[in-house]
Amino acid sequence: MSSPLVAGVELGGTKVICVLGSGPDDVRDTVTIPTTTPAETLDAVEAVLARWSGYEALGIASFGPVSLDPLDPTHGFITATPKPGWSHTDVGARLARVTGVPTGFDSDVAGAALGEGRWGAARTVADHAYVTVGTGLGVGLVLGGMPVSGLTHSELGHIRPVRLAGDHWTGACPFHGDCLEGLASGTAIRARTGTAAQDLAADDPVWDGVAHALAQLCHMLVLTGIPRRIVMGGGVMVGTPHLFARIQEKLVHSLAGYVSARGLLPIEAFVVPAELGGMAGPLGAIELGVRALSRGSAFGRS
């Protein structure tokens, strides 16, 4: 039986990737749109979706925070976001109405987690975490093949880590200052050093603090008892492969032997790079559309 043709939309803070296909071996078209104002951006997305034909479902993976509660009047909205002008924007229900097909909706990082779970670095496990470290910092948790959400989706990029001894930088998050995103995201690294993460030397002292913060995030994820693998992607991780060894070493030191579950060691097989690269999110959006076909649309009858 052939896989369904799905339209996927990954709505990111700087760009939108629209993809038409059924999986990584069947991508029929991709269109990239700059993320500007909500009206301009979503009008452009609608134009792409109107031009395509034959797709059976739509999947949307959006930057957030987003509302995932089907009983909430704001279901499918971007809620309070640092992205200027985008707070309280209807994304999911709007695009579901325009296309008229079953529609799946989740956060961008949950979408990427599903993509890596189906086709990428977590395809051999049912429970994993996907950490994206780019312009922002987020975590998608997948348990039993399903993204984890409750009151909201996880916002683990905004937990406050124990600071590295002697480091008193105030951080770059407009909400929390020195949360994980404020310390270790690409935005934070540029704010602190004046240089993009990919252009910093591997021996730059800033990497010690970044690795320290990200290892604490991984420590916390291990202690949730959920992930059998932590997959790390996003622009900062892709552009700085030296960072993985630092995070892995600091994680082992931080756990101090407390967790001895099978699969945690060797640590190099537990904390791993994303395999799908920049396509994790768009392919995850396709997976959200596939799930909307089989499990029901996030927005009822479209």
PDB file of C-alpha atoms in Angstrom:
ATOM      1  CA  MET A   1       0.000   0.000   0.000  1.00  0.00           C
ATOM      2  CA  SER A   2       1.470   3.359  -1.025  1.00  0.00           C
ATOM      3  CA  SER A   3       1.994   6.111   1.526  1.00  0.00           C
ATOM      4  CA  PRO A   4      -0.451   9.033   1.366  1.00  0.00           C
ATOM      5  CA  LEU A   5       0.544  12.279  -0.283  1.00  0.00           C
ATOM      6  CA  VAL A   6       0.713  14.993   2.394  1.00  0.00           C
ATOM      7  CA  ALA A   7       1.380  18.724   2.453  1.00  0.00           C
ATOM      8  CA  GLY A   8       3.655  19.707   5.319  1.00  0.00           C
ATOM      9  CA  VAL A   9       4.314  23.169   6.720  1.00  0.00           C
ATOM     10  CA  GLU A  10       7.175  23.841   9.111  1.00  0.00           C
ATOM     11  CA  LEU A  11       6.645  27.383  10.368  1.00  0.00           C
ATOM     12  CA  GLY A  12       9.907  28.635  11.819  1.00  0.00           C
ATOM     13  CA  GLY A  13      10.905  31.941  13.323  1.00  0.00           C
ATOM     14  CA  THR A  14      12.963  32.983  10.302  1.00  0.00           C
ATOM     15  CA  LYS A  15      11.529  30.879   7.469  1.00  0.00           C
ATOM     16  CA  VAL A  16       8.717  28.558   6.519  1.00  0.00           C
ATOM     17  CA  ILE A  17       9.383  25.330   4.643  1.00  0.00           C
ATOM     18  CA  CYS A  18       6.428  23.919   2.746  1.00  0.00           C
ATOM     19  CA  VAL A  19       6.890  20.372   1.504  1.00  0.00           C
ATOM     20  CA  LEU A  20       4.771  18.046  -0.599  1.00  0.00           C
ATOM     21  CA  GLY A  21       5.487  14.331  -0.380  1.00  0.00           C
ATOM     22  CA  SER A  22       5.124  11.135   1.574  1.00  0.00           C
ATOM     23  CA  GLY A  23       8.574  10.781   3.139  1.00  0.00           C
ATOM     24  CA  PRO A  24      12.293  11.427   2.635  1.00  0.00           C
ATOM     25  CA  ASP A  25      12.408   9.283  -0.509  1.00  0.00           C
ATOM     26  CA  ASP A  26       9.348  10.960  -2.013  1.00  0.00           C
ATOM     27  CA  VAL A  27       9.623  14.744  -1.751  1.00  0.00           C
ATOM     28  CA  ARG A  28       7.872  16.207  -4.771  1.00  0.00           C
ATOM     29  CA  ASP A  29       8.217  19.897  -4.057  1.00  0.00           C
ATOM     30  CA  THR A  30       9.613  22.238  -1.426  1.00  0.00           C
ATOM     31  CA  VAL A  31       9.028  25.970  -1.130  1.00  0.00           C
ATOM     32  CA  THR A  32      10.788  28.264   1.345  1.00  0.00           C
ATOM     33  CA  ILE A  33       9.084  31.464   2.476  1.00  0.00           C
ATOM     34  CA  PRO A  34      10.601  34.144   4.754  1.00  0.00           C
ATOM     35  CA  THR A  35       8.796  34.546   8.079  1.00  0.00           C
ATOM     36  CA  THR A  36       7.824  38.216   8.127  1.00  0.00           C
ATOM     37  CA  THR A  37       4.418  39.400   9.371  1.00  0.00           C
ATOM     38  CA  PRO A  38       1.645  36.880  10.071  1.00  0.00           C
ATOM     39  CA  ALA A  39      -0.543  38.214   7.266  1.00  0.00           C
ATOM     40  CA  GLU A  40       2.211  38.239   4.642  1.00  0.00           C
ATOM     41  CA  THR A  41       3.659  34.889   5.680  1.00  0.00           C
ATOM     42  CA  LEU A  42       0.415  32.940   5.988  1.00  0.00           C
ATOM     43  CA  ASP A  43      -0.948  34.430   2.750  1.00  0.00           C
ATOM     44  CA  ALA A  44       2.165  33.104   1.001  1.00  0.00           C
ATOM     45  CA  VAL A  45       1.739  29.657   2.629  1.00  0.00           C
ATOM     46  CA  GLU A  46      -1.902  29.557   1.535  1.00  0.00           C
ATOM     47  CA  ALA A  47      -0.852  30.363  -2.029  1.00  0.00           C
ATOM     48  CA  VAL A  48       1.537  27.404  -2.047  1.00  0.00           C
ATOM     49  CA  LEU A  49      -1.077  25.047  -0.621  1.00  0.00           C
ATOM     50  CA  ALA A  50      -3.613  26.251  -3.204  1.00  0.00           C
ATOM     51  CA  ARG A  51      -1.146  25.604  -6.043  1.00  0.00           C
ATOM     52  CA  TRP A  52      -0.514  22.004  -4.976  1.00  0.00           C
ATOM     53  CA  SER A  53      -3.116  19.347  -5.656  1.00  0.00           C
ATOM     54  CA  GLY A  54      -3.792  15.736  -4.787  1.00  0.00           C
ATOM     55  CA  TYR A  55      -2.659  15.809  -1.154  1.00  0.00           C
ATOM     56  CA  GLU A  56      -4.845  13.962   1.327  1.00  0.00           C
ATOM     57  CA  ALA A  57      -3.811  15.685   4.550  1.00  0.00           C
ATOM     58  CA  LEU A  58      -1.942  18.650   5.975  1.00  0.00           C
ATOM     59  CA  GLY A  59       0.601  18.660   8.793  1.00  0.00           C
ATOM     60  CA  ILE A  60       1.727  21.855  10.529  1.00  0.00           C
ATOM     61  CA  ALA A  61       4.737  22.092  12.848  1.00  0.00           C
ATOM     62  CA  SER A  62       4.922  25.643  14.192  1.00  0.00           C
ATOM     63  CA  PHE A  63       7.255  27.694  16.337  1.00  0.00           C
ATOM     64  CA  GLY A  64       5.632  28.613  19.581  1.00  0.00           C
ATOM     65  CA  PRO A  65       4.528  28.484  22.195  1.00  0.00           C
ATOM     66  CA  VAL A  66       1.416  27.047  20.575  1.00  0.00           C
ATOM     67  CA  SER A  67      -1.962  26.005  21.989  1.00  0.00           C
ATOM     68  CA  LEU A  68      -2.566  22.254  21.674  1.00  0.00           C
ATOM     69  CA  ASP A  69      -5.710  21.870  23.793  1.00  0.00           C
ATOM     70  CA  PRO A  70      -8.612  20.980  21.436  1.00  0.00           C
ATOM     71  CA  LEU A  71     -11.080  22.401  23.984  1.00  0.00           C
ATOM     72  CA  ASP A  72      -9.351  25.777  24.106  1.00  0.00           C
ATOM     73  CA  PRO A  73     -10.747  28.495  21.808  1.00  0.00           C
ATOM     74  CA  THR A  74      -7.148  29.324  20.888  1.00  0.00           C
ATOM     75  CA  HIS A  75      -6.346  25.762  19.759  1.00  0.00           C
ATOM     76  CA  GLY A  76      -3.886  25.990  16.877  1.00  0.00           C
ATOM     77  CA  PHE A  77      -2.765  29.504  17.787  1.00  0.00           C
ATOM     78  CA  ILE A  78       0.727  30.752  18.456  1.00  0.00           C
ATOM     79  CA  THR A  79       0.341  32.183  21.970  1.00  0.00           C
ATOM     80  CA  ALA A  80       2.813  34.446  23.842  1.00  0.00           C
ATOM     81  CA  THR A  81       5.961  34.355  21.730  1.00  0.00           C
ATOM     82  CA  PRO A  82       9.157  36.429  21.610  1.00  0.00           C
ATOM     83  CA  LYS A  83       8.650  36.718  17.816  1.00  0.00           C
ATOM     84  CA  PRO A  84       7.409  40.323  17.328  1.00  0.00           C
ATOM     85  CA  GLY A  85       3.883  40.557  15.970  1.00  0.00           C
ATOM     86  CA  TRP A  86       3.119  36.834  16.128  1.00  0.00           C
ATOM     87  CA  SER A  87       1.526  36.475  19.557  1.00  0.00           C
ATOM     88  CA  HIS A  88      -2.079  35.235  19.423  1.00  0.00           C
ATOM     89  CA  THR A  89      -1.930  34.276  15.730  1.00  0.00           C
ATOM     90  CA  ASP A  90      -4.268  31.590  14.383  1.00  0.00           C
ATOM     91  CA  VAL A  91      -2.211  29.174  12.300  1.00  0.00           C
ATOM     92  CA  GLY A  92      -3.663  25.671  12.584  1.00  0.00           C
ATOM     93  CA  ALA A  93      -7.392  26.309  12.220  1.00  0.00           C
ATOM     94  CA  ARG A  94      -6.815  28.892   9.495  1.00  0.00           C
ATOM     95  CA  LEU A  95      -4.816  26.562   7.266  1.00  0.00           C
ATOM     96  CA  ALA A  96      -7.152  23.647   8.018  1.00  0.00           C
ATOM     97  CA  ARG A  97     -10.096  25.736   6.780  1.00  0.00           C
ATOM     98  CA  VAL A  98      -8.260  26.815   3.645  1.00  0.00           C
ATOM     99  CA  THR A  99      -7.210  23.308   2.604  1.00  0.00           C
ATOM    100  CA  GLY A 100     -10.282  21.385   3.722  1.00  0.00           C
ATOM    101  CA  VAL A 101      -8.269  18.245   4.467  1.00  0.00           C
ATOM    102  CA  PRO A 102      -7.538  16.437   7.768  1.00  0.00           C
ATOM    103  CA  THR A 103      -4.935  18.498   9.578  1.00  0.00           C
ATOM    104  CA  GLY A 104      -2.367  17.652  12.240  1.00  0.00           C
ATOM    105  CA  PHE A 105      -0.819  20.416  14.340  1.00  0.00           C
ATOM    106  CA  ASP A 106       1.978  20.527  16.895  1.00  0.00           C
ATOM    107  CA  SER A 107       5.051  22.507  17.870  1.00  0.00           C
ATOM    108  CA  ASP A 108       7.971  22.654  15.469  1.00  0.00           C
ATOM    109  CA  VAL A 109      10.209  20.709  17.836  1.00  0.00           C
ATOM    110  CA  ALA A 110       7.590  17.992  18.340  1.00  0.00           C
ATOM    111  CA  GLY A 111       7.328  17.750  14.571  1.00  0.00           C
ATOM    112  CA  ALA A 112      11.085  17.346  14.236  1.00  0.00           C
ATOM    113  CA  ALA A 113      11.000  14.728  17.004  1.00  0.00           C
ATOM    114  CA  LEU A 114       8.399  12.738  15.051  1.00  0.00           C
ATOM    115  CA  GLY A 115      10.450  13.050  11.876  1.00  0.00           C
ATOM    116  CA  GLU A 116      13.585  11.727  13.572  1.00  0.00           C
ATOM    117  CA  GLY A 117      11.482   9.015  15.204  1.00  0.00           C
ATOM    118  CA  ARG A 118      10.063   7.728  11.954  1.00  0.00           C
ATOM    119  CA  TRP A 119      12.959   8.184   9.543  1.00  0.00           C
ATOM    120  CA  GLY A 120      16.001   9.411  11.477  1.00  0.00           C
ATOM    121  CA  ALA A 121      18.239   8.864  14.480  1.00  0.00           C
ATOM    122  CA  ALA A 122      15.456   7.613  16.800  1.00  0.00           C
ATOM    123  CA  ARG A 123      13.737   5.199  14.404  1.00  0.00           C
ATOM    124  CA  THR A 124      14.844   2.163  16.443  1.00  0.00           C
ATOM    125  CA  VAL A 125      13.330   3.381  19.748  1.00  0.00           C
ATOM    126  CA  ALA A 126       9.766   4.232  20.756  1.00  0.00           C
ATOM    127  CA  ASP A 127      10.727   6.774  23.426  1.00  0.00           C
ATOM    128  CA  HIS A 128      13.091   9.639  22.733  1.00  0.00           C
ATOM    129  CA  ALA A 129      13.790  13.334  23.121  1.00  0.00           C
ATOM    130  CA  TYR A 130      14.651  15.684  20.295  1.00  0.00           C
ATOM    131  CA  VAL A 131      16.580  18.799  21.310  1.00  0.00           C
ATOM    132  CA  THR A 132      16.888  21.641  18.837  1.00  0.00           C
ATOM    133  CA  VAL A 133      19.553  24.275  19.466  1.00  0.00           C
ATOM    134  CA  GLY A 134      19.266  27.048  16.943  1.00  0.00           C
ATOM    135  CA  THR A 135      17.798  30.540  17.022  1.00  0.00           C
ATOM    136  CA  GLY A 136      15.865  29.261  20.032  1.00  0.00           C
ATOM    137  CA  LEU A 137      16.123  26.116  22.117  1.00  0.00           C
ATOM    138  CA  GLY A 138      13.379  23.532  22.486  1.00  0.00           C
ATOM    139  CA  VAL A 139      12.679  19.906  23.316  1.00  0.00           C
ATOM    140  CA  GLY A 140      10.185  17.483  21.833  1.00  0.00           C
ATOM    141  CA  LEU A 141       9.423  14.395  23.936  1.00  0.00           C
ATOM    142  CA  VAL A 142       8.033  11.238  22.331  1.00  0.00           C
ATOM    143  CA  LEU A 143       6.683   8.420  24.512  1.00  0.00           C
ATOM    144  CA  GLY A 144       5.407   5.236  22.925  1.00  0.00           C
ATOM    145  CA  GLY A 145       5.638   6.887  19.539  1.00  0.00           C
ATOM    146  CA  MET A 146       3.387   9.809  20.604  1.00  0.00           C
ATOM    147  CA  PRO A 147       4.440  13.396  21.322  1.00  0.00           C
ATOM    148  CA  VAL A 148       4.034  14.279  24.996  1.00  0.00           C
ATOM    149  CA  SER A 149       1.850  17.224  25.959  1.00  0.00           C
ATOM    150  CA  GLY A 150      -0.609  18.015  28.716  1.00  0.00           C
ATOM    151  CA  LEU A 151      -1.339  21.483  30.055  1.00  0.00           C
ATOM    152  CA  THR A 152       0.946  22.676  27.248  1.00  0.00           C
ATOM    153  CA  HIS A 153       3.702  21.205  25.153  1.00  0.00           C
ATOM    154  CA  SER A 154       7.060  21.107  26.906  1.00  0.00           C
ATOM    155  CA  GLU A 155       8.995  24.362  27.199  1.00  0.00           C
ATOM    156  CA  LEU A 156      12.204  22.855  28.503  1.00  0.00           C
ATOM    157  CA  GLY A 157      14.344  25.420  26.723  1.00  0.00           C
ATOM    158  CA  HIS A 158      13.234  27.843  29.424  1.00  0.00           C
ATOM    159  CA  ILE A 159      14.232  25.957  32.545  1.00  0.00           C
ATOM    160  CA  ARG A 160      16.883  27.652  34.650  1.00  0.00           C
ATOM    161  CA  PRO A 161      20.110  25.644  34.899  1.00  0.00           C
ATOM    162  CA  VAL A 162      22.673  25.835  37.654  1.00  0.00           C
ATOM    163  CA  ARG A 163      25.153  28.377  36.368  1.00  0.00           C
ATOM    164  CA  LEU A 164      28.743  27.521  35.594  1.00  0.00           C
ATOM    165  CA  ALA A 165      30.938  28.669  38.491  1.00  0.00           C
ATOM    166  CA  GLY A 166      32.145  32.208  37.924  1.00  0.00           C
ATOM    167  CA  ASP A 167      29.798  32.918  35.016  1.00  0.00           C
ATOM    168  CA  HIS A 168      27.480  35.823  35.805  1.00  0.00           C
ATOM    169  CA  TRP A 169      26.324  36.817  32.313  1.00  0.00           C
ATOM    170  CA  THR A 170      22.684  37.855  32.482  1.00  0.00           C
ATOM    171  CA  GLY A 171      21.565  35.830  29.461  1.00  0.00           C
ATOM    172  CA  ALA A 172      19.629  36.745  26.333  1.00  0.00           C
ATOM    173  CA  CYS A 173      16.081  35.445  26.841  1.00  0.00           C
ATOM    174  CA  PRO A 174      13.627  38.381  26.873  1.00  0.00           C
ATOM    175  CA  PHE A 175      11.411  36.479  29.341  1.00  0.00           C
ATOM    176  CA  HIS A 176      13.856  34.722  31.677  1.00  0.00           C
ATOM    177  CA  GLY A 177      17.348  36.056  31.053  1.00  0.00           C
ATOM    178  CA  ASP A 178      19.650  33.155  31.890  1.00  0.00           C
ATOM    179  CA  CYS A 179      17.389  30.181  31.109  1.00  0.00           C
ATOM    180  CA  LEU A 180      18.761  27.506  28.787  1.00  0.00           C
ATOM    181  CA  GLU A 181      17.645  29.375  25.683  1.00  0.00           C
ATOM    182  CA  GLY A 182      19.116  32.564  27.094  1.00  0.00           C
ATOM    183  CA  LEU A 183      22.482  30.880  27.622  1.00  0.00           C
ATOM    184  CA  ALA A 184      22.974  28.265  24.909  1.00  0.00           C
ATOM    185  CA  SER A 185      20.895  29.136  21.831  1.00  0.00           C
ATOM    186  CA  GLY A 186      22.413  30.585  18.691  1.00  0.00           C
ATOM    187  CA  THR A 187      20.806  33.917  19.581  1.00  0.00           C
ATOM    188  CA  ALA A 188      22.440  33.829  23.027  1.00  0.00           C
ATOM    189  CA  ILE A 189      25.857  32.894  21.633  1.00  0.00           C
ATOM    190  CA  ARG A 190      25.744  35.759  19.142  1.00  0.00           C
ATOM    191  CA  ALA A 191      24.526  38.206  21.802  1.00  0.00           C
ATOM    192  CA  ARG A 192      27.350  37.208  24.106  1.00  0.00           C
ATOM    193  CA  THR A 193      30.211  37.040  21.620  1.00  0.00           C
ATOM    194  CA  GLY A 194      29.105  39.148  18.681  1.00  0.00           C
ATOM    195  CA  THR A 195      29.795  36.132  16.455  1.00  0.00           C
ATOM    196  CA  ALA A 196      27.583  33.399  15.023  1.00  0.00           C
ATOM    197  CA  ALA A 197      28.079  30.005  16.661  1.00  0.00           C
ATOM    198  CA  GLN A 198      29.283  28.439  13.407  1.00  0.00           C
ATOM    199  CA  ASP A 199      32.041  31.050  13.145  1.00  0.00           C
ATOM    200  CA  LEU A 200      33.437  30.622  16.662  1.00  0.00           C
ATOM    201  CA  ALA A 201      36.645  28.641  17.088  1.00  0.00           C
ATOM    202  CA  ALA A 202      36.244  25.221  18.692  1.00  0.00           C
ATOM    203  CA  ASP A 203      38.478  26.309  21.581  1.00  0.00           C
ATOM    204  CA  ASP A 204      36.559  29.528  22.298  1.00  0.00           C
ATOM    205  CA  PRO A 205      35.857  29.633  26.064  1.00  0.00           C
ATOM    206  CA  VAL A 206      32.143  30.292  25.489  1.00  0.00           C
ATOM    207  CA  TRP A 207      31.669  26.649  24.465  1.00  0.00           C
ATOM    208  CA  ASP A 208      32.358  25.420  27.977  1.00  0.00           C
ATOM    209  CA  GLY A 209      29.327  27.276  29.313  1.00  0.00           C
ATOM    210  CA  VAL A 210      27.149  26.214  26.371  1.00  0.00           C
ATOM    211  CA  ALA A 211      28.089  22.548  26.871  1.00  0.00           C
ATOM    212  CA  HIS A 212      27.526  22.887  30.626  1.00  0.00           C
ATOM    213  CA  ALA A 213      23.985  24.198  30.101  1.00  0.00           C
ATOM    214  CA  LEU A 214      23.094  21.599  27.459  1.00  0.00           C
ATOM    215  CA  ALA A 215      24.469  18.757  29.586  1.00  0.00           C
ATOM    216  CA  GLN A 216      22.199  19.882  32.431  1.00  0.00           C
ATOM    217  CA  LEU A 217      19.255  19.774  30.047  1.00  0.00           C
ATOM    218  CA  CYS A 218      20.204  16.217  29.086  1.00  0.00           C
ATOM    219  CA  HIS A 219      20.616  15.333  32.788  1.00  0.00           C
ATOM    220  CA  MET A 220      17.071  16.515  33.431  1.00  0.00           C
ATOM    221  CA  LEU A 221      15.762  14.571  30.411  1.00  0.00           C
ATOM    222  CA  VAL A 222      17.402  11.369  31.649  1.00  0.00           C
ATOM    223  CA  LEU A 223      15.737  11.838  35.033  1.00  0.00           C
ATOM    224  CA  THR A 224      12.269  12.108  33.482  1.00  0.00           C
ATOM    225  CA  GLY A 225      12.670   8.413  32.702  1.00  0.00           C
ATOM    226  CA  ILE A 226      11.334   8.900  29.162  1.00  0.00           C
ATOM    227  CA  PRO A 227      14.035   9.028  26.486  1.00  0.00           C
ATOM    228  CA  ARG A 228      15.908   5.933  25.389  1.00  0.00           C
ATOM    229  CA  ARG A 229      17.842   8.271  23.119  1.00  0.00           C
ATOM    230  CA  ILE A 230      18.451  12.018  23.014  1.00  0.00           C
ATOM    231  CA  VAL A 231      18.742  13.365  19.488  1.00  0.00           C
ATOM    232  CA  MET A 232      20.262  16.831  19.130  1.00  0.00           C
ATOM    233  CA  GLY A 233      19.863  19.024  16.070  1.00  0.00           C
ATOM    234  CA  GLY A 234      19.397  22.618  15.000  1.00  0.00           C
ATOM    235  CA  GLY A 235      21.852  25.081  13.510  1.00  0.00           C
ATOM    236  CA  VAL A 236      24.165  25.289  16.511  1.00  0.00           C
ATOM    237  CA  MET A 237      24.579  21.506  16.794  1.00  0.00           C
ATOM    238  CA  VAL A 238      24.920  20.942  13.038  1.00  0.00           C
ATOM    239  CA  GLY A 239      27.545  23.636  12.670  1.00  0.00           C
ATOM    240  CA  THR A 240      29.650  22.665  15.703  1.00  0.00           C
ATOM    241  CA  PRO A 241      30.234  18.892  15.806  1.00  0.00           C
ATOM    242  CA  HIS A 242      32.901  19.331  18.500  1.00  0.00           C
ATOM    243  CA  LEU A 243      30.112  20.235  20.917  1.00  0.00           C
ATOM    244  CA  PHE A 244      28.757  16.672  21.169  1.00  0.00           C
ATOM    245  CA  ALA A 245      31.813  15.247  22.927  1.00  0.00           C
ATOM    246  CA  ARG A 246      31.749  18.089  25.456  1.00  0.00           C
ATOM    247  CA  ILE A 247      28.050  17.551  26.232  1.00  0.00           C
ATOM    248  CA  GLN A 248      28.444  13.774  26.508  1.00  0.00           C
ATOM    249  CA  GLU A 249      31.398  14.093  28.890  1.00  0.00           C
ATOM    250  CA  LYS A 250      29.661  16.669  31.075  1.00  0.00           C
ATOM    251  CA  LEU A 251      26.458  14.606  31.163  1.00  0.00           C
ATOM    252  CA  VAL A 252      28.279  11.510  32.435  1.00  0.00           C
ATOM    253  CA  HIS A 253      30.004  13.620  35.075  1.00  0.00           C
ATOM    254  CA  SER A 254      26.736  15.287  36.087  1.00  0.00           C
ATOM    255  CA  LEU A 255      24.796  12.016  36.460  1.00  0.00           C
ATOM    256  CA  ALA A 256      27.636  10.673  38.606  1.00  0.00           C
ATOM    257  CA  GLY A 257      26.587   7.060  38.097  1.00  0.00           C
ATOM    258  CA  TYR A 258      23.105   7.573  39.554  1.00  0.00           C
ATOM    259  CA  VAL A 259      21.174   6.181  36.555  1.00  0.00           C
ATOM    260  CA  SER A 260      22.306   2.748  35.372  1.00  0.00           C
ATOM    261  CA  ALA A 261      19.547   1.915  32.885  1.00  0.00           C
ATOM    262  CA  ARG A 262      20.413  -0.280  29.927  1.00  0.00           C
ATOM    263  CA  GLY A 263      21.047   1.871  26.883  1.00  0.00           C
ATOM    264  CA  LEU A 264      22.413   4.906  28.692  1.00  0.00           C
ATOM    265  CA  LEU A 265      25.983   3.821  28.064  1.00  0.00           C
ATOM    266  CA  PRO A 266      27.945   4.114  25.899  1.00  0.00           C
ATOM    267  CA  ILE A 267      26.950   7.750  26.067  1.00  0.00           C
ATOM    268  CA  GLU A 268      27.926   8.271  22.414  1.00  0.00           C
ATOM    269  CA  ALA A 269      24.998   6.041  21.412  1.00  0.00           C
ATOM    270  CA  PHE A 270      22.586   7.779  23.793  1.00  0.00           C
ATOM    271  CA  VAL A 271      23.198  11.444  22.932  1.00  0.00           C
ATOM    272  CA  VAL A 272      23.402  11.486  19.148  1.00  0.00           C
ATOM    273  CA  PRO A 273      23.242  13.916  16.203  1.00  0.00           C
ATOM    274  CA  ALA A 274      20.050  14.291  14.207  1.00  0.00           C
ATOM    275  CA  GLU A 275      20.162  12.379  10.930  1.00  0.00           C
ATOM    276  CA  LEU A 276      17.606  14.359   8.940  1.00  0.00           C
ATOM    277  CA  GLY A 277      19.294  17.733   9.330  1.00  0.00           C
ATOM    278  CA  GLY A 278      17.162  20.631   8.189  1.00  0.00           C
ATOM    279  CA  MET A 279      14.483  18.255   6.890  1.00  0.00           C
ATOM    280  CA  ALA A 280      13.557  16.880  10.340  1.00  0.00           C
ATOM    281  CA  GLY A 281      10.865  19.520  10.829  1.00  0.00           C
ATOM    282  CA  PRO A 282       9.321  19.424   7.329  1.00  0.00           C
ATOM    283  CA  LEU A 283       9.276  15.608   7.350  1.00  0.00           C
ATOM    284  CA  GLY A 284       7.807  15.707  10.839  1.00  0.00           C
ATOM    285  CA  ALA A 285       5.035  17.920   9.474  1.00  0.00           C
ATOM    286  CA  ILE A 286       4.330  15.223   6.883  1.00  0.00           C
ATOM    287  CA  GLU A 287       4.135  12.664   9.695  1.00  0.00           C
ATOM    288  CA  LEU A 288       1.643  14.907  11.530  1.00  0.00           C
ATOM    289  CA  GLY A 289      -0.492  14.888   8.402  1.00  0.00           C
ATOM    290  CA  VAL A 290      -0.280  11.104   8.108  1.00  0.00           C
ATOM    291  CA  ARG A 291      -1.415  10.784  11.728  1.00  0.00           C
ATOM    292  CA  ALA A 292      -4.322  13.166  11.096  1.00  0.00           C
ATOM    293  CA  LEU A 293      -5.518  10.778   8.385  1.00  0.00           C
ATOM    294  CA  SER A 294      -5.399   7.726  10.604  1.00  0.00           C
ATOM    295  CA  ARG A 295      -6.245   9.208  14.024  1.00  0.00           C
ATOM    296  CA  GLY A 296      -8.379  12.200  13.168  1.00  0.00           C
ATOM    297  CA  SER A 297      -7.814  15.841  12.361  1.00  0.00           C
ATOM    298  CA  ALA A 298      -6.647  18.167  15.125  1.00  0.00           C
ATOM    299  CA  PHE A 299      -9.509  20.468  14.102  1.00  0.00           C
ATOM    300  CA  GLY A 300     -12.416  18.073  13.666  1.00  0.00           C
ATOM    301  CA  ARG A 301     -13.964  17.944  10.245  1.00  0.00           C
ATOM    302  CA  SER A 302     -11.911  20.168   7.983  1.00  0.00           C
TER     303      SER A 302
END
